[in-house]
Amino acid sequence: MSSYDVIVIGAGPGGYVSAIRCAQLGMKVAVVEGRETLGGTCLNVGCIPSKALLHATHMLHEAEHNFAEMGLKGKAPSVDWKQMISYKEKTVGQNTGGIEFLFKKNKIDWLQGWGSIPEAGKVKVGDEVHDAKNIIIASGSEASVLPGIEVDEKTVVTSTGALTLPKVPKSLVVIGAGVIGLELGSVYARLGAEVTVIEYLDAITPGMDAEIARQFQKMLTKQGLKFTLGAAVQGVEVKNNKATVSYVVRKDESEHTITADTVLVATGRKPYTTGLGIDALGVALTERGQIKTDASYATNVPGIYAIGDTIEGPMLAHKAEDEGMAVAEVIAGQKPHVNYGVIPGVIYTHPEVSNVGETEETLKAAGRAYKVGKFPFLGNARAKANFAGDGFVKLLVDAQTDRILGAHIIGPMAGDLIHEICVAMEFGAAAEDIARTCHAHPTYSEAVREAALACGDGAIHV
Ligand SMILES: Cc1cc2nc3c(=O)[nH]c(=O)nc-3n(C[C@H](O)[C@H](O)[C@H](O)COP(=O)(O)OP(=O)(O)OC[C@H]3O[C@@H](n4cnc5c(N)ncnc54)[C@H](O)[C@@H]3O)c2cc1C
């Protein structure tokens, strides 16, 4: 048995970042992790492996569609799926190994195994009970599957199974048009699978600015993905290694079926707190099963904190990381602050889609007067040269003060471009502040500046 200032349960982006920050602030820290490798969902079966497959298949798409135009002649590459999976796994290994290195560097103990909290101040791992002045729950989330659907991770898979399919399916049905479904759907569409996405709502990517969502759907349709929107999935039946999805189209209540080699259930995620013993401890939950915390990430049980996917807010790695740093600083007696109004979201398809802050819909609902500044990537020289002229940057600013309220980008490197706007928003900047900042030419960033100019006297290159 050992004694720690802090024991963190879960080594995902929330947990490992909080542990490192605690160590940096002089605390004695241990992390309990039941997986064989560190890094949580994100590094093992989430952000990192999905981005590796998105990268590899985007390269294939470029070779098939744009190389000849640039004078790069020759046969398009063929797909060695085993090698692609091994590239993905190597990438995961480099990243999870990196966290192990960081733990050693920061003298953080990794208590291997599944942990529980028998009482406040104690964490049990296997047969050992460790003392902890503070406990941080960072146990993450798991796929949330519709009732009536049985996942076997072979024919009917969650994202975890979809990242390790033994071969590329000829047909794939994706249930749910959210970020994970569209990213993995894109991967398999690029590899030649016939991909059909079924979504309950009438638009893809719920919560996203509606204009961007419509444009995004058009682009994905051009890439071969098919969409059935406004359809309620009733169940999935597996026979002879094929899965048949039955669904009802909501507007006319007509019943349909579609059969595919693989079905990916991508209908969201829910907090994972199984086995922690928080019920017995009386840790309060929200109606949606998230751990309730105050602004300092404290639960209702003294000495127990919770962060990341286990609590409210967007289920994103960088949100978990920010909370990880903040909770460590809280425990150290500091007064950190996470600005939930400036948390970017990114979809790593091609083109990428990113957003931060308000949408036109949320501004209208709040009755706020706003202006829109838009600039298409077709007017951006770099984008045109790189076959990336589809899409646009859209800034939403306060009609009176010009203060930036939100931004939405669909286009090349949208996931990187958004951060200039995030920083501007953190500083309470106006669109004019971006418009008057010199941007290097030729870069995609110029499109952001042009959208800012469009909020004032006008963009130049349209
Ligand atoms: C396919 C996919 C792609 C994604 N892509 C992105 C992306 O591109 N960008 C992004 O921001 N987010 C992405 N996400 C979401 C992101 O992975 C999560 O928001 C993030 O991992 C949450 O971090 P966390 O630290 O809260 O929990 P997790 O990363 O889920 O880590 C929790 C860890 O706790 C461990 N654990 C749980 N219970 C116990 C216990 N009792 N004892 C010991 N260990 C325990 C688990 O094994 C796990 O390793 C993606 C998710 C998926 C599934």
Coordinates of C-alpha atoms and ligand atoms in Angstrom, one line a residue:
M1 CA 0.0 0.0 0.0
S2 CA 1.2 3.5 -0.8
S3 CA 0.1 7.0 0.0
Y4 CA -0.4 9.7 -2.7
D5 CA -1.5 13.3 -2.8
V6 CA -3.5 12.4 -5.9
I7 CA -4.7 9.2 -7.5
V8 CA -6.2 9.6 -11.0
I9 CA -8.5 6.8 -12.3
G10 CA -8.1 6.5 -16.1
A11 CA -5.1 7.4 -18.3
G12 CA -6.9 9.1 -21.2
P13 CA -6.3 12.7 -22.2
G14 CA -8.1 13.9 -19.1
G15 CA -6.3 11.6 -16.7
Y16 CA -2.8 11.6 -18.0
V17 CA -2.7 15.4 -18.4
S18 CA -4.1 16.0 -14.9
A19 CA -1.4 13.6 -13.5
I20 CA 1.4 15.4 -15.3
R21 CA 0.2 18.8 -14.1
C22 CA -0.2 17.5 -10.5
A23 CA 3.4 16.2 -10.7
Q24 CA 4.6 19.5 -12.2
L25 CA 2.9 21.3 -9.2
G26 CA 4.9 19.1 -6.7
M27 CA 2.3 16.4 -5.8
K28 CA 3.0 12.7 -5.5
V29 CA 0.8 11.1 -8.1
A30 CA -0.4 7.7 -9.3
V31 CA -2.6 6.8 -12.2
V32 CA -4.8 3.7 -12.3
E33 CA -5.3 2.3 -15.8
G34 CA -6.8 -1.1 -16.6
R35 CA -5.9 -1.1 -20.3
E36 CA -2.5 -2.5 -21.3
T37 CA -1.4 0.8 -22.7
L38 CA -1.8 4.4 -21.6
G39 CA -3.7 7.2 -23.5
G40 CA -7.3 6.1 -23.0
T41 CA -9.9 5.9 -25.7
C42 CA -8.3 8.8 -27.6
L43 CA -4.9 7.3 -28.2
N44 CA -5.9 3.6 -28.3
V45 CA -9.2 3.4 -30.1
G46 CA -10.3 7.0 -30.9
C47 CA -8.7 10.2 -32.1
I48 CA -5.3 8.8 -33.1
P49 CA -6.1 5.5 -34.9
S50 CA -9.0 7.2 -36.8
K51 CA -6.8 10.0 -37.9
A52 CA -4.1 7.6 -39.1
L53 CA -6.7 5.8 -41.3
L54 CA -8.1 9.1 -42.5
H55 CA -4.6 10.3 -43.4
A56 CA -3.7 7.1 -45.3
T57 CA -7.0 7.0 -47.2
H58 CA -6.8 10.7 -48.0
M59 CA -3.4 10.0 -49.6
L60 CA -5.0 7.3 -51.7
H61 CA -7.8 9.7 -52.7
E62 CA -5.2 12.3 -53.8
A63 CA -3.3 9.8 -55.8
E64 CA -6.4 8.6 -57.5
H65 CA -7.9 12.0 -58.2
N66 CA -5.3 14.7 -58.3
F67 CA -1.8 13.3 -59.0
A68 CA -2.2 13.0 -62.8
E69 CA -3.4 16.6 -63.1
M70 CA -0.1 17.7 -61.4
G71 CA 2.0 15.6 -63.8
L72 CA 2.5 12.8 -61.4
K73 CA 1.7 9.9 -63.7
G74 CA 1.6 6.2 -63.1
K75 CA -0.7 3.6 -61.6
A76 CA -2.7 4.7 -58.5
P77 CA -1.5 2.8 -55.5
S78 CA -3.3 -0.4 -54.5
V79 CA -4.4 -0.9 -50.9
D80 CA -2.5 -3.3 -48.6
W81 CA -5.1 -3.3 -45.8
K82 CA -2.9 -5.3 -43.4
Q83 CA -0.1 -2.8 -43.9
M84 CA -2.5 0.1 -43.4
I85 CA -3.7 -1.4 -40.1
S86 CA -0.1 -2.0 -39.0
Y87 CA 0.8 1.7 -39.8
K88 CA -2.3 2.7 -37.7
E89 CA -1.1 0.4 -34.9
K90 CA 2.4 1.7 -35.0
T91 CA 1.1 5.3 -34.8
V92 CA -0.9 4.3 -31.7
G93 CA 2.1 2.6 -30.2
Q94 CA 4.3 5.6 -30.7
N95 CA 1.7 7.8 -28.9
T96 CA 0.9 5.5 -26.0
G97 CA 4.6 4.8 -25.5
G98 CA 5.1 8.5 -25.4
I99 CA 2.7 8.8 -22.4
E100 CA 4.7 6.1 -20.6
F101 CA 7.8 8.1 -21.2
L102 CA 6.1 11.2 -19.8
F103 CA 5.0 9.3 -16.7
K104 CA 8.6 8.2 -16.0
K105 CA 9.9 11.7 -16.6
N106 CA 7.4 13.1 -14.2
K107 CA 7.8 10.3 -11.6
I108 CA 4.1 9.3 -11.9
D109 CA 3.3 5.7 -10.7
W110 CA 1.2 3.6 -13.1
L111 CA -1.0 1.3 -11.0
Q112 CA -1.9 -1.3 -13.5
G113 CA -5.4 -2.7 -13.2
W114 CA -9.0 -1.7 -12.8
G115 CA -9.6 0.7 -9.8
S116 CA -12.4 1.3 -7.5
I117 CA -13.1 3.7 -4.6
P118 CA -14.1 1.7 -1.5
E119 CA -14.3 4.9 0.5
A120 CA -13.3 8.6 0.1
G121 CA -9.5 8.8 0.4
K122 CA -8.9 5.2 -0.8
V123 CA -8.4 3.5 -4.2
K124 CA -8.4 -0.2 -4.6
V125 CA -6.5 -1.8 -7.5
G126 CA -6.5 -5.6 -7.4
D127 CA -5.9 -6.6 -3.8
E128 CA -4.1 -3.4 -2.9
V129 CA -5.7 -0.4 -1.3
H130 CA -3.9 2.9 -1.7
D131 CA -4.4 6.1 0.3
A132 CA -5.1 9.3 -1.7
K133 CA -5.7 12.8 -0.3
N134 CA -7.5 13.5 -3.6
I135 CA -9.0 11.2 -6.2
I136 CA -9.7 12.3 -9.8
I137 CA -12.2 10.2 -11.8
A138 CA -11.2 10.3 -15.4
S139 CA -12.7 7.0 -16.5
G140 CA -14.0 8.3 -19.8
S141 CA -16.8 6.9 -21.9
E142 CA -18.0 4.0 -24.0
A143 CA -20.1 3.7 -27.1
S144 CA -23.8 4.2 -26.6
V145 CA -25.8 1.6 -28.6
L146 CA -29.4 1.8 -29.5
P147 CA -31.7 -0.6 -27.7
G148 CA -32.4 -3.7 -29.9
I149 CA -29.0 -3.7 -31.5
E150 CA -26.4 -6.3 -30.5
V151 CA -22.8 -5.4 -31.2
D152 CA -20.5 -8.3 -31.9
E153 CA -17.6 -6.1 -33.1
K154 CA -17.4 -8.3 -36.2
T155 CA -20.4 -7.6 -38.4
V156 CA -22.1 -5.1 -36.2
V157 CA -19.4 -2.8 -34.8
T158 CA -18.8 0.3 -32.7
S159 CA -16.0 2.6 -33.7
T160 CA -13.5 0.3 -31.9
G161 CA -14.4 -2.6 -34.2
A162 CA -14.5 -0.4 -37.2
L163 CA -10.8 0.5 -36.6
T164 CA -9.7 -3.1 -36.8
L165 CA -11.9 -4.8 -39.4
P166 CA -10.2 -7.8 -40.9
K167 CA -10.9 -6.6 -44.4
V168 CA -12.4 -3.7 -46.2
P169 CA -16.2 -4.3 -46.4
K170 CA -17.9 -4.0 -49.8
S171 CA -20.8 -2.3 -48.1
L172 CA -21.1 -0.4 -44.9
V173 CA -24.1 1.0 -43.2
V174 CA -23.3 3.7 -40.6
I175 CA -26.0 4.4 -38.0
G176 CA -25.6 8.0 -36.9
A177 CA -24.3 11.0 -38.9
G178 CA -22.2 12.5 -36.2
V179 CA -18.4 13.1 -36.2
I180 CA -17.3 9.5 -35.6
G181 CA -19.7 8.0 -38.1
L182 CA -18.8 10.4 -40.9
E183 CA -15.0 10.1 -40.3
L184 CA -15.0 6.3 -40.4
G185 CA -17.6 6.3 -43.2
S186 CA -15.2 8.5 -45.2
V187 CA -12.4 6.1 -44.5
Y188 CA -14.3 3.1 -46.0
A189 CA -15.8 5.1 -48.8
R190 CA -12.3 6.1 -50.0
L191 CA -11.3 2.4 -49.8
G192 CA -14.2 1.6 -52.2
A193 CA -17.0 0.5 -49.8
E194 CA -20.5 1.5 -50.6
V195 CA -21.3 3.6 -47.6
T196 CA -24.9 4.5 -46.5
V197 CA -25.4 6.7 -43.5
I198 CA -28.7 6.5 -41.7
E199 CA -29.6 9.4 -39.4
Y200 CA -32.6 10.0 -37.1
L201 CA -32.6 13.8 -37.5
D202 CA -33.2 15.6 -40.8
A203 CA -29.6 17.0 -41.0
I204 CA -26.1 15.5 -40.5
T205 CA -23.8 16.6 -37.6
P206 CA -26.5 17.7 -35.1
G207 CA -25.7 21.0 -33.5
M208 CA -23.5 22.2 -36.3
D209 CA -24.2 25.5 -38.1
A210 CA -26.9 24.5 -40.5
E211 CA -25.4 26.1 -43.6
I212 CA -22.1 24.3 -43.0
A213 CA -24.0 21.0 -42.4
R214 CA -25.8 21.3 -45.7
Q215 CA -22.6 22.1 -47.6
F216 CA -20.8 19.3 -45.8
Q217 CA -23.5 16.8 -46.8
K218 CA -23.2 17.9 -50.4
M219 CA -19.4 17.4 -50.4
L220 CA -19.6 13.9 -48.8
T221 CA -22.4 12.9 -51.3
K222 CA -20.0 13.9 -54.1
Q223 CA -17.4 11.6 -52.5
G224 CA -19.9 8.7 -52.8
L225 CA -21.5 8.5 -49.3
K226 CA -25.2 8.0 -49.4
F227 CA -27.5 9.6 -46.8
T228 CA -30.9 8.5 -45.4
L229 CA -32.0 11.2 -43.1
G230 CA -35.1 11.4 -40.8
A231 CA -35.0 7.7 -40.4
A232 CA -35.4 5.8 -37.1
V233 CA -33.5 2.5 -36.9
Q234 CA -35.6 -0.3 -35.5
G235 CA -33.0 -3.1 -35.2
V236 CA -30.2 -5.0 -36.9
E237 CA -30.3 -8.7 -37.8
V238 CA -27.2 -10.7 -38.6
K239 CA -27.4 -13.7 -40.9
N240 CA -24.6 -15.4 -42.9
N241 CA -22.1 -12.7 -41.9
K242 CA -24.3 -9.9 -43.3
A243 CA -26.3 -7.4 -41.4
T244 CA -29.8 -6.1 -42.2
V245 CA -30.8 -2.8 -40.7
S246 CA -34.5 -2.1 -40.5
Y247 CA -35.6 1.5 -40.2
V248 CA -38.7 3.7 -40.5
V249 CA -38.7 6.9 -42.5
R250 CA -40.2 9.3 -40.0
K251 CA -42.1 11.6 -42.4
D252 CA -44.3 8.9 -43.9
E253 CA -43.7 6.1 -41.4
S254 CA -42.7 3.8 -44.3
E255 CA -40.7 0.7 -43.3
H256 CA -37.4 -0.2 -45.0
T257 CA -34.4 -2.5 -44.8
I258 CA -30.8 -2.3 -46.0
T259 CA -28.3 -5.1 -45.9
A260 CA -24.5 -4.6 -45.7
D261 CA -21.3 -6.5 -44.9
T262 CA -20.8 -4.3 -41.9
V263 CA -22.9 -2.0 -39.8
L264 CA -21.2 0.7 -37.7
V265 CA -23.2 1.9 -34.8
A266 CA -22.1 5.5 -34.2
T267 CA -25.0 6.8 -32.1
G268 CA -22.9 8.7 -29.5
R269 CA -21.1 7.8 -26.3
K270 CA -22.0 7.7 -22.6
P271 CA -19.9 8.1 -19.5
Y272 CA -18.1 4.9 -18.3
T273 CA -18.1 4.6 -14.5
T274 CA -18.7 0.8 -14.2
G275 CA -17.0 -0.8 -11.3
L276 CA -15.8 2.4 -9.6
G277 CA -18.3 2.0 -6.8
I278 CA -19.6 5.6 -7.0
D279 CA -23.2 4.5 -6.3
A280 CA -22.2 3.2 -2.9
L281 CA -20.3 6.3 -2.2
G282 CA -23.3 8.5 -3.1
V283 CA -21.6 10.4 -5.9
A284 CA -24.4 12.5 -7.5
L285 CA -25.1 12.1 -11.2
T286 CA -26.9 14.2 -13.8
E287 CA -30.1 13.0 -15.5
R288 CA -27.9 11.8 -18.4
G289 CA -25.7 9.7 -16.1
Q290 CA -22.8 12.1 -16.0
I291 CA -20.9 12.7 -12.8
K292 CA -22.2 16.0 -11.3
T293 CA -19.4 18.5 -10.5
D294 CA -19.1 22.1 -9.5
A295 CA -17.0 24.7 -11.3
S296 CA -13.9 23.3 -9.6
Y297 CA -14.6 19.7 -10.8
A298 CA -15.5 18.6 -7.2
T299 CA -18.2 16.0 -6.8
N300 CA -20.5 16.1 -3.9
V301 CA -18.1 13.7 -2.0
P302 CA -15.2 15.7 -0.5
G303 CA -11.8 14.8 -2.0
I304 CA -13.3 13.2 -5.2
Y305 CA -13.2 15.1 -8.5
A306 CA -14.3 14.2 -12.0
I307 CA -13.3 15.4 -15.4
G308 CA -13.4 14.6 -19.2
D309 CA -16.1 12.4 -20.8
T310 CA -17.4 11.4 -17.4
I311 CA -18.9 14.9 -16.8
E312 CA -21.0 17.4 -18.7
G313 CA -19.8 19.1 -21.9
P314 CA -18.6 18.1 -25.3
M315 CA -16.9 14.6 -25.3
L316 CA -13.6 15.8 -26.8
A317 CA -10.0 15.0 -25.9
H318 CA -8.9 18.6 -25.7
K319 CA -11.8 19.5 -23.4
A320 CA -10.7 16.6 -21.1
E321 CA -7.1 17.8 -21.3
D322 CA -8.1 21.4 -20.3
E323 CA -10.1 20.0 -17.4
G324 CA -7.2 17.8 -16.4
M325 CA -4.9 20.8 -16.1
A326 CA -7.5 22.8 -14.3
V327 CA -8.4 20.2 -11.7
A328 CA -4.7 19.8 -10.8
E329 CA -4.4 23.5 -10.4
V330 CA -7.6 23.5 -8.2
I331 CA -6.1 20.9 -6.0
A332 CA -2.9 22.9 -5.8
G333 CA -4.9 25.9 -4.5
Q334 CA -4.8 27.9 -7.7
K335 CA -7.8 29.4 -9.5
P336 CA -7.9 28.0 -13.0
H337 CA -10.6 28.7 -15.6
V338 CA -11.7 26.7 -18.6
N339 CA -13.6 28.9 -21.1
Y340 CA -16.4 26.6 -22.4
G341 CA -17.4 29.3 -24.9
V342 CA -14.2 28.7 -26.8
I343 CA -13.8 25.0 -27.3
P344 CA -13.2 24.2 -30.9
G345 CA -14.7 21.1 -32.6
V346 CA -13.1 19.5 -35.7
I347 CA -14.2 16.8 -38.1
Y348 CA -11.2 15.4 -39.8
T349 CA -12.8 14.4 -43.1
H350 CA -11.7 15.9 -46.4
P351 CA -12.3 18.7 -46.4
E352 CA -12.1 19.3 -42.7
V353 CA -14.9 21.0 -40.8
S354 CA -14.3 23.1 -37.7
N355 CA -16.3 25.3 -35.5
V356 CA -16.1 27.4 -32.3
G357 CA -18.6 29.4 -30.4
E358 CA -22.1 30.4 -31.5
T359 CA -23.9 29.2 -34.6
E360 CA -26.4 31.3 -36.6
E361 CA -29.1 29.1 -35.1
T362 CA -28.1 29.7 -31.4
L363 CA -27.7 33.5 -32.1
K364 CA -31.2 33.6 -33.6
A365 CA -32.7 31.7 -30.8
A366 CA -31.1 34.1 -28.3
G367 CA -32.4 37.1 -30.3
R368 CA -28.9 38.5 -30.8
A369 CA -28.1 40.9 -33.6
Y370 CA -25.2 39.6 -35.6
K371 CA -23.4 40.0 -38.9
V372 CA -21.9 37.3 -41.1
G373 CA -18.5 37.6 -42.9
K374 CA -17.9 34.8 -45.4
F375 CA -15.1 34.0 -47.7
P376 CA -14.9 31.0 -50.2
F377 CA -11.7 29.0 -50.5
L378 CA -12.1 29.4 -54.3
G379 CA -10.8 32.9 -53.8
N380 CA -7.7 31.7 -52.0
A381 CA -4.7 31.1 -54.3
R382 CA -3.1 28.4 -52.1
A383 CA -6.4 26.4 -51.9
K384 CA -6.9 26.6 -55.7
A385 CA -3.3 25.3 -56.3
N386 CA -3.9 22.4 -54.0
F387 CA -7.3 21.3 -55.4
A388 CA -8.8 22.5 -52.1
G389 CA -11.1 25.3 -53.4
D390 CA -14.3 23.8 -52.0
G391 CA -15.7 25.3 -48.8
F392 CA -15.6 28.6 -47.0
V393 CA -14.8 30.5 -43.8
K394 CA -17.8 32.0 -42.0
L395 CA -17.4 34.4 -39.1
L396 CA -20.3 35.5 -36.9
V397 CA -19.8 38.8 -35.2
D398 CA -21.9 41.1 -32.9
A399 CA -23.7 43.6 -35.2
Q400 CA -22.9 46.5 -32.9
T401 CA -19.5 45.8 -31.5
D402 CA -17.9 43.6 -34.2
R403 CA -16.8 41.2 -31.4
I404 CA -16.4 37.6 -32.8
L405 CA -19.1 35.3 -31.5
G406 CA -18.5 32.2 -33.5
A407 CA -16.7 30.7 -36.5
H408 CA -17.3 27.9 -38.9
I409 CA -14.9 26.6 -41.5
I410 CA -15.3 23.9 -44.1
G411 CA -12.2 23.6 -46.2
P412 CA -8.5 22.7 -46.2
M413 CA -6.8 22.6 -42.8
A414 CA -10.0 23.9 -41.2
G415 CA -9.0 22.1 -37.9
D416 CA -5.8 24.2 -37.7
L417 CA -7.3 27.5 -39.1
I418 CA -9.9 27.7 -36.4
H419 CA -7.3 28.3 -33.7
E420 CA -6.4 31.8 -34.9
I421 CA -10.1 32.6 -34.2
C422 CA -10.1 30.8 -30.9
V423 CA -7.2 33.0 -29.7
A424 CA -8.9 36.1 -31.0
M425 CA -12.1 35.1 -29.1
E426 CA -10.1 34.4 -25.9
F427 CA -8.9 38.0 -26.2
G428 CA -12.4 39.3 -26.8
A429 CA -11.2 40.5 -30.3
A430 CA -13.3 42.1 -33.0
A431 CA -13.3 40.8 -36.6
E432 CA -11.4 44.0 -37.4
D433 CA -8.5 42.9 -35.2
I434 CA -8.0 39.8 -37.5
A435 CA -8.7 41.9 -40.6
R436 CA -5.9 44.4 -39.7
T437 CA -3.4 41.6 -38.9
C438 CA -1.0 40.9 -41.8
H439 CA -1.4 37.3 -43.0
A440 CA 1.3 35.6 -45.1
H441 CA 0.6 35.0 -48.7
P442 CA -0.1 32.4 -50.1
T443 CA -1.6 30.6 -47.1
Y444 CA -5.0 29.2 -46.2
S445 CA -5.1 31.6 -43.3
E446 CA -5.7 34.4 -45.7
A447 CA -9.2 33.0 -46.1
V448 CA -9.8 33.7 -42.3
R449 CA -8.6 37.3 -42.7
E450 CA -10.8 37.7 -45.8
A451 CA -13.9 36.5 -43.9
A452 CA -12.9 39.1 -41.2
L453 CA -12.7 41.8 -43.9
A454 CA -16.1 40.7 -45.1
C455 CA -17.5 41.6 -41.7
G456 CA -16.4 45.2 -42.4
D457 CA -15.9 47.0 -45.8
G458 CA -15.6 43.8 -47.7
A459 CA -13.3 41.0 -48.7
I460 CA -10.7 41.7 -51.4
H461 CA -10.6 38.5 -53.5
V462 CA -14.2 37.9 -54.3
Ligands
LIG1 C1 -13.4 6.8 -32.9 C2 -13.3 8.0 -32.0 C3 -12.6 9.1 -32.5 C4 -12.4 10.2 -31.8 N1 -11.8 11.3 -32.3 C5 -11.6 12.4 -31.6 C6 -10.9 13.5 -32.1 O1 -10.4 13.5 -33.2 N2 -10.7 14.6 -31.3 C7 -11.3 14.7 -30.1 O2 -11.1 15.7 -29.4 N3 -11.9 13.6 -29.5 C8 -12.1 12.5 -30.2 N4 -12.8 11.4 -29.7 C9 -13.3 11.6 -28.3 C10 -12.1 11.4 -27.3 O3 -11.5 10.1 -27.5 C11 -12.6 11.5 -25.9 O4 -13.3 12.7 -25.7 C12 -11.5 11.4 -24.9 O5 -10.7 10.3 -25.0 C13 -12.0 11.6 -23.5 O6 -10.9 11.5 -22.6 P1 -11.0 11.0 -21.1 O7 -9.7 11.2 -20.5 O8 -12.2 11.7 -20.5 O9 -11.4 9.5 -21.2 P2 -10.8 8.2 -22.0 O10 -9.9 8.7 -23.1 O11 -12.0 7.4 -22.4 O12 -9.9 7.4 -21.0 C14 -10.5 6.8 -19.9 C15 -9.6 5.7 -19.5 O13 -10.0 5.2 -18.2 C16 -9.8 3.8 -18.1 N5 -10.6 3.3 -17.0 C17 -12.0 3.4 -17.0 N6 -12.4 2.9 -15.8 C18 -11.3 2.5 -15.1 C19 -11.1 1.9 -13.9 N7 -12.1 1.6 -13.1 N8 -9.8 1.6 -13.5 C20 -8.8 1.8 -14.3 N9 -8.9 2.4 -15.5 C21 -10.2 2.8 -15.9 C22 -10.1 3.3 -19.5 O14 -9.5 2.1 -19.7 C23 -9.6 4.5 -20.4 O15 -8.3 4.1 -20.8 C24 -12.9 10.3 -30.4 C25 -13.5 9.1 -29.9 C26 -13.7 8.0 -30.7 C27 -14.4 6.8 -30.1

